[in-house]
XYZ file of C-alpha atoms in Angstrom:
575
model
C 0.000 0.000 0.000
C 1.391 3.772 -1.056
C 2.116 6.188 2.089
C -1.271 7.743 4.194
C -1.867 10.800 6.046
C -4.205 12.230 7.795
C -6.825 14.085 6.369
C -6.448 17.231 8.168
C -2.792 17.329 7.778
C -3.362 17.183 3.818
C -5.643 20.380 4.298
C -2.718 21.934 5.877
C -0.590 21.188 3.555
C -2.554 22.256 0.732
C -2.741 26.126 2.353
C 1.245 26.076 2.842
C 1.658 25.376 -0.730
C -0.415 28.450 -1.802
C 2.017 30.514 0.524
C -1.004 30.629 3.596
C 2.038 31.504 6.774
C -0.958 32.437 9.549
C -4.816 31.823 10.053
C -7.206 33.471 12.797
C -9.876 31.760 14.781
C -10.727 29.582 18.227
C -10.832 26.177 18.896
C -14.141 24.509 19.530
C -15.040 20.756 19.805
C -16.277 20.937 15.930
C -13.015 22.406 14.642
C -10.751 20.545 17.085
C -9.619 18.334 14.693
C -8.270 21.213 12.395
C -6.756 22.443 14.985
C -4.898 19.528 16.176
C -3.550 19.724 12.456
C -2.260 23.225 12.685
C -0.177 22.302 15.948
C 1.294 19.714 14.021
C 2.062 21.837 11.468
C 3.165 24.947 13.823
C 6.292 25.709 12.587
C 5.225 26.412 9.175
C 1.761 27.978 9.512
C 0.979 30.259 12.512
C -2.351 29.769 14.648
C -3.287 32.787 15.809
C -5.745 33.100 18.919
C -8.185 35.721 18.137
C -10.454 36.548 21.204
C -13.707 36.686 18.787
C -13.961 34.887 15.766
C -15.240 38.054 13.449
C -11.865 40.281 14.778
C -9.982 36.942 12.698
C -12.355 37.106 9.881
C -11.572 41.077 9.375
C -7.743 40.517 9.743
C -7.990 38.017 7.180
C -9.894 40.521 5.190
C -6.869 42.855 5.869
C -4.166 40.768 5.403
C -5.978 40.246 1.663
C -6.486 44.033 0.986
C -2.163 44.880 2.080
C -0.821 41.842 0.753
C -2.874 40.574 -2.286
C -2.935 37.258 -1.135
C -5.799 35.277 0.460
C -6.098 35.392 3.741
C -7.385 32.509 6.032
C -9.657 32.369 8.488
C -11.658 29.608 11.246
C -14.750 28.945 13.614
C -16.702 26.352 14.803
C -20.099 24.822 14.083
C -22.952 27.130 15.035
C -21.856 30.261 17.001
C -18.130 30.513 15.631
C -19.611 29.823 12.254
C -21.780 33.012 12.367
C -19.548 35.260 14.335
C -17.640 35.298 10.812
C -20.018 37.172 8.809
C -18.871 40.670 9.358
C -15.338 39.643 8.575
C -16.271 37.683 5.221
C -19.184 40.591 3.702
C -16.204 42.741 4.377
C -13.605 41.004 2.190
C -16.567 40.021 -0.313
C -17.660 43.708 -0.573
C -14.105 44.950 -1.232
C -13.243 42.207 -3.695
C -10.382 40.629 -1.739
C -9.646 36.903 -1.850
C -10.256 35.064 1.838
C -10.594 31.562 2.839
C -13.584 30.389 6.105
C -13.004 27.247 6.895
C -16.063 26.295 9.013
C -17.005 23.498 11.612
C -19.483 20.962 11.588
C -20.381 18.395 13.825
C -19.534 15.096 12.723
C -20.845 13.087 9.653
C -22.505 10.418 11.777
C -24.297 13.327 14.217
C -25.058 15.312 10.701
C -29.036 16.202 10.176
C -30.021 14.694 13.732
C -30.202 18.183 15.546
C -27.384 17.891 17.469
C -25.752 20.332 19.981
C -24.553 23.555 17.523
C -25.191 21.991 14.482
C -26.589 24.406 11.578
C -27.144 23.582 8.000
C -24.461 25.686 7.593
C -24.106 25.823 3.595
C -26.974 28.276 2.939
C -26.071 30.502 5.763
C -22.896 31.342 3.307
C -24.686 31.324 0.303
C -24.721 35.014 -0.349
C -21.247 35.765 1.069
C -19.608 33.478 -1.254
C -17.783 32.576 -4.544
C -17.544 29.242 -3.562
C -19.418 26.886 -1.134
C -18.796 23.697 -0.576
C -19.689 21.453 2.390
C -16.985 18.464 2.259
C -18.392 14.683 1.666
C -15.841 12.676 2.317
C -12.088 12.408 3.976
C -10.717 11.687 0.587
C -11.921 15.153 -1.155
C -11.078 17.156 2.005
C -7.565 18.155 0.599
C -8.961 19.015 -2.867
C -11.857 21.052 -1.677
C -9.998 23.545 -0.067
C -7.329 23.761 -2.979
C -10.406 24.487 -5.125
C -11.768 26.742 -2.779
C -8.388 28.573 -2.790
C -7.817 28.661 -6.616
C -12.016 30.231 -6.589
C -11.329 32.518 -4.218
C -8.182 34.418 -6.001
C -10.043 34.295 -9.166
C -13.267 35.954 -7.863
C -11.208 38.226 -5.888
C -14.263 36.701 -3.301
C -14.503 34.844 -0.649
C -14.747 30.833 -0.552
C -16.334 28.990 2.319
C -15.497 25.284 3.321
C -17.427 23.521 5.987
C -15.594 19.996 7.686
C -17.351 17.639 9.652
C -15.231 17.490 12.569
C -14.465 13.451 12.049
C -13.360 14.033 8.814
C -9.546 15.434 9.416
C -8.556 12.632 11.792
C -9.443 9.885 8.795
C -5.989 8.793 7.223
C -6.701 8.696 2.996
C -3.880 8.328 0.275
C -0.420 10.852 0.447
C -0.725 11.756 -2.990
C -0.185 15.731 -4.057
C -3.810 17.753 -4.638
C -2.507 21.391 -4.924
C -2.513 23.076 -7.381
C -0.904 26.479 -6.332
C 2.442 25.964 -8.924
C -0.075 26.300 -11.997
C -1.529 29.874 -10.257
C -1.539 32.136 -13.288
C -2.548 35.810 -13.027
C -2.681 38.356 -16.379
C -2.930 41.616 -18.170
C -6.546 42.307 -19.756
C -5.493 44.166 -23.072
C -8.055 46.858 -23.792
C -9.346 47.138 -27.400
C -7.595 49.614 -29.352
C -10.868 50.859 -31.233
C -12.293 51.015 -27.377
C -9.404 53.144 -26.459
C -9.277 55.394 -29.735
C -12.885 56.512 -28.574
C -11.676 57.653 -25.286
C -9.162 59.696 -26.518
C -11.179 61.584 -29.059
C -13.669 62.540 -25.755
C -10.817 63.413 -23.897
C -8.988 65.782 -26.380
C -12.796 67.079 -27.025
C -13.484 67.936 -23.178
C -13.178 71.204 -21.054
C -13.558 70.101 -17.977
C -12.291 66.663 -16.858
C -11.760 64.755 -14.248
C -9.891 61.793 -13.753
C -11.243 59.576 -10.944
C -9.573 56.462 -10.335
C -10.011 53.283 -7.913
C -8.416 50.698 -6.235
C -8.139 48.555 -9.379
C -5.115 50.879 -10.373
C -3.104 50.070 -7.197
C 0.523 50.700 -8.137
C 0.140 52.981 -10.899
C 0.600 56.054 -9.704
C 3.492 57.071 -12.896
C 0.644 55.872 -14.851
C -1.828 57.951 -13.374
C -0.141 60.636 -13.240
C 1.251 60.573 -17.133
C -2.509 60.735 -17.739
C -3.600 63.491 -15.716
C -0.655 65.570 -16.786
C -1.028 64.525 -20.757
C -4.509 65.547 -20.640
C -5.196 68.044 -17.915
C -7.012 66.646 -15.868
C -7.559 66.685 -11.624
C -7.434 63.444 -10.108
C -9.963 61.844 -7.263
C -9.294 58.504 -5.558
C -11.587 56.451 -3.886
C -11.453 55.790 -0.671
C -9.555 53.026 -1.080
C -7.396 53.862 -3.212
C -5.707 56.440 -0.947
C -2.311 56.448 -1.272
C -1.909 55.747 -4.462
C -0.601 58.476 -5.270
C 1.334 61.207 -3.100
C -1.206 63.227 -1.205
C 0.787 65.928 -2.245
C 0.660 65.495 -5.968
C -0.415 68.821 -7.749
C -3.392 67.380 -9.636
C -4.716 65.392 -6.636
C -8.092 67.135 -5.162
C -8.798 63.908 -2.411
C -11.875 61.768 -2.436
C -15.719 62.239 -2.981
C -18.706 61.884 -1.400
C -19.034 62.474 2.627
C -15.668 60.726 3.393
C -14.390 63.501 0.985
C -12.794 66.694 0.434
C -14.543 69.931 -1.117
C -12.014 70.688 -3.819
C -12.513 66.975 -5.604
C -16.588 67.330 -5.016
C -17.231 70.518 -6.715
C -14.671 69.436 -9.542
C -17.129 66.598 -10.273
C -20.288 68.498 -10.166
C -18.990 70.771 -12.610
C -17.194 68.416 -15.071
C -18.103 67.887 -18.871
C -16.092 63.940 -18.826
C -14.801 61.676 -16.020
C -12.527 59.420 -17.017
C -13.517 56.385 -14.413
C -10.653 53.550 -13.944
C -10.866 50.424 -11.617
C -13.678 52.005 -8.774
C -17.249 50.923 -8.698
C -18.021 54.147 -6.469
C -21.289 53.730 -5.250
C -22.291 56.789 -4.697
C -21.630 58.290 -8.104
C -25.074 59.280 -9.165
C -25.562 61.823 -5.973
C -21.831 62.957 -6.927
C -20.938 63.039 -10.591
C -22.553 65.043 -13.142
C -25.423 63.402 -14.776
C -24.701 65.846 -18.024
C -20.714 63.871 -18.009
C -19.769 62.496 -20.546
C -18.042 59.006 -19.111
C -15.249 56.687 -19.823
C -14.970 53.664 -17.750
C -12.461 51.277 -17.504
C -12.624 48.117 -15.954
C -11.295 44.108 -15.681
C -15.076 43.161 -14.807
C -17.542 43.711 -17.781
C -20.747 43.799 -14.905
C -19.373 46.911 -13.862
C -19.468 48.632 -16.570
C -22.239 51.300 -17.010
C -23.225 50.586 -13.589
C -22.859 53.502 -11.889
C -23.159 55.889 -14.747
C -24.141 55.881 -18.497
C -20.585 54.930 -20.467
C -20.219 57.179 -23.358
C -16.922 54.495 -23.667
C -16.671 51.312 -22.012
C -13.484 49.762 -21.902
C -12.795 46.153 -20.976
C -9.069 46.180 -19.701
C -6.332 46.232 -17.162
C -6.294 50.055 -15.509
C -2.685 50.880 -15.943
C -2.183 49.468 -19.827
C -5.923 51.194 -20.210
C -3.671 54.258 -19.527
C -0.522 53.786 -20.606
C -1.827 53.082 -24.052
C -3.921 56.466 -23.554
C -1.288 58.692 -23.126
C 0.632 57.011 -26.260
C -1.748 57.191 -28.425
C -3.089 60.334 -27.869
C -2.002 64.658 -27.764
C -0.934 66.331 -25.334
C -3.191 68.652 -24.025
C -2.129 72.045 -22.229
C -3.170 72.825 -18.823
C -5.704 75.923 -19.448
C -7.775 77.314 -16.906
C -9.537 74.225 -15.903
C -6.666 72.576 -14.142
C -5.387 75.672 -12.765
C -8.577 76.935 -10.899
C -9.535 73.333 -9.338
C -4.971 73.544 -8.547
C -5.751 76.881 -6.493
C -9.097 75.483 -5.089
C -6.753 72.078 -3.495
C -4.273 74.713 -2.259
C -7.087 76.739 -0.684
C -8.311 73.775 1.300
C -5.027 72.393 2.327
C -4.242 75.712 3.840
C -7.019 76.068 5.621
C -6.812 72.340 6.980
C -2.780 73.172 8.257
C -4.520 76.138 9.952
C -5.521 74.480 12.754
C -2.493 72.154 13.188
C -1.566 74.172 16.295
C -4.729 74.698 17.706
C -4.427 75.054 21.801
C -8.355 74.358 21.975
C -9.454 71.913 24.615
C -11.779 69.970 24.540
C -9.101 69.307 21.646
C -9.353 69.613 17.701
C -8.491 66.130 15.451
C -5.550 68.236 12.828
C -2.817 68.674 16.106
C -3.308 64.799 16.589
C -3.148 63.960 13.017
C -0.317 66.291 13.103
C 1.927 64.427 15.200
C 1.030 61.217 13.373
C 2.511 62.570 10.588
C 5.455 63.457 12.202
C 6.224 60.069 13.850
C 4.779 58.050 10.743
C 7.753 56.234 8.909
C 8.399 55.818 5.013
C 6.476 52.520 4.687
C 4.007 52.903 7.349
C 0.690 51.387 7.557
C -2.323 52.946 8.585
C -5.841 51.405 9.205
C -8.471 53.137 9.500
C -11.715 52.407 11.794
C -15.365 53.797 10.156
C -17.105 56.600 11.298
C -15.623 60.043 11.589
C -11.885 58.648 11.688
C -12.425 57.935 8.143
C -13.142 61.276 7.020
C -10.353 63.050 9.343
C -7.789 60.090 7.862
C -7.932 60.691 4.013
C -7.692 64.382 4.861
C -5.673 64.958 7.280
C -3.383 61.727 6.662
C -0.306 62.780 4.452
C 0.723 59.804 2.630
C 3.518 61.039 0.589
C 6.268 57.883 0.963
C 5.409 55.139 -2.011
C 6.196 52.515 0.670
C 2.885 53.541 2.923
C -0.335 52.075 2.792
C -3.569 52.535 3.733
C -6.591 50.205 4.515
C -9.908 50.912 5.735
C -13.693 48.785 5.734
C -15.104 50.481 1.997
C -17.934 49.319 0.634
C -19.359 47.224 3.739
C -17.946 49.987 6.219
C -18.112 47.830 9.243
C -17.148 49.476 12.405
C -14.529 47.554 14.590
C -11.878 47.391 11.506
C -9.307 49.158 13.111
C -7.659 46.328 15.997
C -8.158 43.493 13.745
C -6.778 45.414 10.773
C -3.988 46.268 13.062
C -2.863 42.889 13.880
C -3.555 41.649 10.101
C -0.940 44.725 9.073
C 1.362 43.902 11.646
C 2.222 39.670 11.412
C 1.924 40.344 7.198
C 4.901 43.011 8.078
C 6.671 42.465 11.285
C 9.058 45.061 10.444
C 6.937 48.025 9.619
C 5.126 50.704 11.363
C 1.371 50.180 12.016
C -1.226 52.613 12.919
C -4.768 51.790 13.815
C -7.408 55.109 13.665
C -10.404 54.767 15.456
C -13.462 56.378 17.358
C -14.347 55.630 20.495
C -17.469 53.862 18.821
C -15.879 51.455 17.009
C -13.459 50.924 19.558
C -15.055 49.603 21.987
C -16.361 46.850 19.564
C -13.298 45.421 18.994
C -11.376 46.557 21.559
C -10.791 42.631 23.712
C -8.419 42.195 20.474
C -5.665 44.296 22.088
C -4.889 41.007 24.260
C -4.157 39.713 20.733
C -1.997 42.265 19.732
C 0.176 41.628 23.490
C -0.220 38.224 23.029
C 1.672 37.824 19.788
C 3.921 40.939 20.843
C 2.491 43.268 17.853
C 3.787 47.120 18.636
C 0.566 48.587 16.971
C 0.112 51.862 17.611
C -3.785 52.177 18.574
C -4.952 55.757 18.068
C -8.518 56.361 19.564
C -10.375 60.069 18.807
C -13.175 59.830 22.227
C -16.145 62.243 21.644
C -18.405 60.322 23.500
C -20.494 60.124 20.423
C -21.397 58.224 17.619
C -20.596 61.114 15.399
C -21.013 60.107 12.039
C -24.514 58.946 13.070
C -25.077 62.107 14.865
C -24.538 64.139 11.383
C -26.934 61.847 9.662
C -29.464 62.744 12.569
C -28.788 66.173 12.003
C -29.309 65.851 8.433
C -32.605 64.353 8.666
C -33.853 66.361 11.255
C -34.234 64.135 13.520
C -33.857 64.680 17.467
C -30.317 62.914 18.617
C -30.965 59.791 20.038
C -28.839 56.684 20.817
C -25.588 58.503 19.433
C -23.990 59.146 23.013
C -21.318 57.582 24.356
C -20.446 56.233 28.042
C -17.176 57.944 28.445
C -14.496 55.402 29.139
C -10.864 55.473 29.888
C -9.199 53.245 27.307
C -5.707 53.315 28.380
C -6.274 52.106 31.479
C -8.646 49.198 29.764
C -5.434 48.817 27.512
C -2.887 48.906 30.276
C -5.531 45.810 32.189
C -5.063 43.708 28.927
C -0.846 44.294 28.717
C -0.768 47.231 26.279
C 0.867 50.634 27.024
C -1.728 52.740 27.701
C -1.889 57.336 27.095
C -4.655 59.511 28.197
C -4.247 63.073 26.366
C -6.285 65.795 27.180
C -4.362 68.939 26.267
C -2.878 69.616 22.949
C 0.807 70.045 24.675
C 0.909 66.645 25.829
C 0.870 64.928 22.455
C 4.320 65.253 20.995
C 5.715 63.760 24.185
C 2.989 61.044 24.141
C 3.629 60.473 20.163
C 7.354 60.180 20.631
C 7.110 57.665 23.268
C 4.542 55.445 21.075
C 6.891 55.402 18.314
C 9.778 53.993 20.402
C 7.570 51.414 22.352
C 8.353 47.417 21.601
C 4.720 46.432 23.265
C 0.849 47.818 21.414
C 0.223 50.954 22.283
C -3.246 52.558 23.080
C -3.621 56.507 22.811
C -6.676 57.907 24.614
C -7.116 61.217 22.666
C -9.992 63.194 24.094
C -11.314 65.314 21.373
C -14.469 67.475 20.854
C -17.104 66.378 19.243
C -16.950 68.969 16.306
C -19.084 67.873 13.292
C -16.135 67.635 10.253
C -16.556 70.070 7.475
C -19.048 68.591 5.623
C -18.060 68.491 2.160
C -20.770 66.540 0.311
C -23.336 69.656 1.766
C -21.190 72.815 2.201
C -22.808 76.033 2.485
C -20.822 78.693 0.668
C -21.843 79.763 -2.896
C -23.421 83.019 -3.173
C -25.830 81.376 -5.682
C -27.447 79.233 -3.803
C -27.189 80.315 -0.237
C -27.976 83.751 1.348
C -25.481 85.637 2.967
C -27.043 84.964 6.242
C -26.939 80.967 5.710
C -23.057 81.432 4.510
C -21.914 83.513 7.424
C -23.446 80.803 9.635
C -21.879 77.817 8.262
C -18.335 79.682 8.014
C -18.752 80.372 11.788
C -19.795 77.107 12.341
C -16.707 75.346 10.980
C -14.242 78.146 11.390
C -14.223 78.580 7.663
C -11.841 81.338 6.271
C -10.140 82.183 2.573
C -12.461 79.431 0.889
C -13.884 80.152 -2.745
C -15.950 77.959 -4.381
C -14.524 76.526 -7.879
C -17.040 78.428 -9.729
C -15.286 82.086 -8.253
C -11.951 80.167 -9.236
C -12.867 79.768 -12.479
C -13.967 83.407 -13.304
């Protein structure tokens, strides 16, 4: 008889092959005999002990979204099955490849109503690429390699569910993965396709370039093509970083999490030139009169968010590389320039309250000194809520070797400590900062003993208002009394400091350098109780300051409101 091995060990050994180095979840009777697989295997893949199953399904998300590569995730039949969810919409949602491998009780006990058992299968149904419960010991190993090979070609996430008797069954030691033959490519666009884009863009007055996540890395690209045809550029969310916050045709991002100069340039513009985002929110945002180019490697996008004038099937950066070699130069006129001076505008007005002595205190002196302390190929994650907005403003990501991650499209609070422990173990050696309100904190915030466990110097930034302020501006909005958006105050460094983390309280603006400094050089996580007021942030998708459609009496409010000075619209820019 040829060589055996247990079944669980095979599953192992099919996730080292695809390059799988950690995975996040719990133990439970269900899973045990997974688990007893992994500590057989501990030297080459690392079990981390998460202390809720969904903090290890969002750091697989995480690791997915910094590294490319899938990450891996675990929980048991019934309750550490469902704790998952957030974790895996997430990852779905954002297009990022993970792996759930899910309990079950055993085979024999299957379909009886035994103790935690769920017809599990369905319950994953929607979150999934693939879904597979496993049948028999044999197919266990090949399963999961499927699984794997689904996932990274979704860019989704793929669910397997073991019955717990399965992985202890010794079948044949013959090789199932498949991770050698792994082929990735380059989606030419078609030439006629990109000849049509052109002619619009050597036609158009006013346009804007916005460009998503699906262009990570090309910022030379993106930039040849904003220069070669004047045009501003906006970035999703996601895609912050991308290219230098300080580049000269960068306005920020749209929408709420957003930035005034890069709103008003898509109101106003006569062609956006749309490249690897499916931006949700682009009907309440771009101009319905636009003409639109989108480019994109999945055809169901296309002409989703917007009519397509030109609809281009292709990989982002060859899209525009081929754009700007095919095409004229165009010279900057007074587009480019006015929507320039309307970025420079904000950015001074931002900086203007870098060294503001208020207390209760402002966000920019914070951000501020994270700036100062944040190294060349620093990672920040970002928490949801008002964190978000304050980060892809006040954030100045300006080394290539920085990222940036954040919860997009499923905006799940409690991102920030899982994120910060997926950043960390996928790059020991580089600076990690979580962002995060005091809201979504707290929801996540047990996963510090993770971070002290497995020694991971995060830097944990927390902004406490007490309040659940983006909530509280959507209240506002709807004019609707405030309710359910206040906070318990808590003191989070000493909560950190009870779990093994280094824990700082600031209250006054003058104690945050010496705070900063300190959290830069520590070896253990970090916590950093900032105590902040709860100031609405400028709210860019609803500003009140055009002459033409306010009253003079309605803008002198909202300037005193947000402390507004030296602030134009782009139509006054323009003349």
């Amino acid at each position: 008889m040829g060589a055996s091995i247990k079944s669980g060990l095979a599953m192992v050994s099919v996730l080292e092959s695809w390059g799988v180095d950690h995975i996040y979840g719990l133990p439970g009777g269900s899973i045990n005999s997974f688990v007893a697989a992994l500590y057989e295997r501990r030297n080459h893949i690392r079990f981390i002990q998460v202390r809720h199953e969904e903090t290890g399904a969002l750091a697989a998300s995480a690791d997915a979204k910094l590294t490319g590569k899938i990450g891996v995730c675990f929980g048991s039949a019934g309750p550490g099955a469902t704790h998952l969810f957030n974790g895996l919409y997430d990852a779905s949602m954002d297009h990022v490849p993970v792996l759930a491998i899910i309990g079950q009780v055993a085979s024999s006990a299957m379909n009886y109503d035994s103790f935690q058992e769920l017809n599990e299968n369905p319950m994953f149904a929607d979150v999934s690429v693939y879904n597979r419960t496993v049948m028999t010991p044999e197919s266990l190993p090949h399963v999961v390699d499927e699984a794997i090979r689904r996932a990274y070609e979704y860019k989704g996430v793929a669910v397997v569910t073991v019955p717990v008797d399965f992985a202890l069954v010794d079948i044949p030691d013959v090789p199932v993965s498949t991770a050698a033959n792994h082929r990735s490519g380059v989606l030419m666009p078609d030439a006629a396709d990109v000849d049509a884009a052109i002619l619009l863009m050597a036609q158009a007055q006013r346009p804007v370039l916005y460009v998503g996540q699906g262009a990570r890395g090309g910022a030379e690209e993106i930039m040849a093509l904003s220069e070669y045809y004047a045009m501003p550029v906006v970035l999703s969310v996601l895609a912050k970083g991308i290219v230098p916050d300080d580049y000269k045709n960068f306005l920020g991002m749209a929408a709420r999490v957003a930035t005034k100069p890069a709103n008003e340039a898509l109101a106003m513009a006569d062609l956006i030139v749309f490249i690897g985002s499916d931006f949700p929110f682009a009907r309440a945002f771009f101009s319905p009169a636009a003409r639109f180019i989108q480019v994109d490697i999945d055809s169901s996008k296309l002409g989703r968010r917007h009519h397509a004038d030109v609809a281009i099937l292709g990989d982002a950066r060859e899209t525009m590389r081929q754009m700007v070699a095919k095409g004229k130069r165009k010279e900057a006129g007074k587009w480019l320039e006015a929507n320039r001076l309307n970025r420079e505008g904000w950015d001074v007005w931002l900086k203007g309250f870098k060294d503001s002595d208020a207390v209760p205190m402002r966000v920019e002196p914070v951000f501020h000194e994270i700036n100062r302390i944040a190294e060349p190929d620093a990672v920040f994650v970002t928490d949801v809520g008002n964190s978000t907005i304050h980060a892809v403003r006040l954030l100045e990501m300006n080394a290539a070797g920085q990222q940036f991650t954040t919860s997009g499209w499923f905006a799940t609070m409690g991102y920030g400590i899982p994120g910060g422990i997926a950043a960390r173990l996928s790059y020991p050696h580089r600076q990690v900062f979580t962002l995060n309100g005091d809201g979504a904190f707290a929801m996540s915030m047990q996963d510090i003993i993770t971070q002290v466990r497995y020694n991971l110097p995060v830097i944990n930034i927390v902004f406490s208002n007490d309040s659940l302020g983006f909530i509280e501006a959507e209240q506002e909005d709807s004019r609707q009394e405030y309710y359910g958006v206040d906070l318990t105050p808590v003191d989070f460094a000493k909560a950190a400091e009870a779990m093994g983390a280094v824990g700082f309280t600031v209250t006054k603006p003058e104690q945050l350098e010496k705070v900063f400094t300190e959290a830069s050089r520590s070896e253990k996580p970090v916590v950093i109780d900032v105590k902040v007021d709860n100031k609405r942030p400028f709210p860019a998708e609803s500003f009140v300051l055009d002459g033409e459609k306010y009253s003079k009496a309605e803008i002198d409010a909202f300037k005193k409101r947000y402390e507004v000075r030296n602030m134009p619209v782009l139509r006054e820019l323009l003349g």
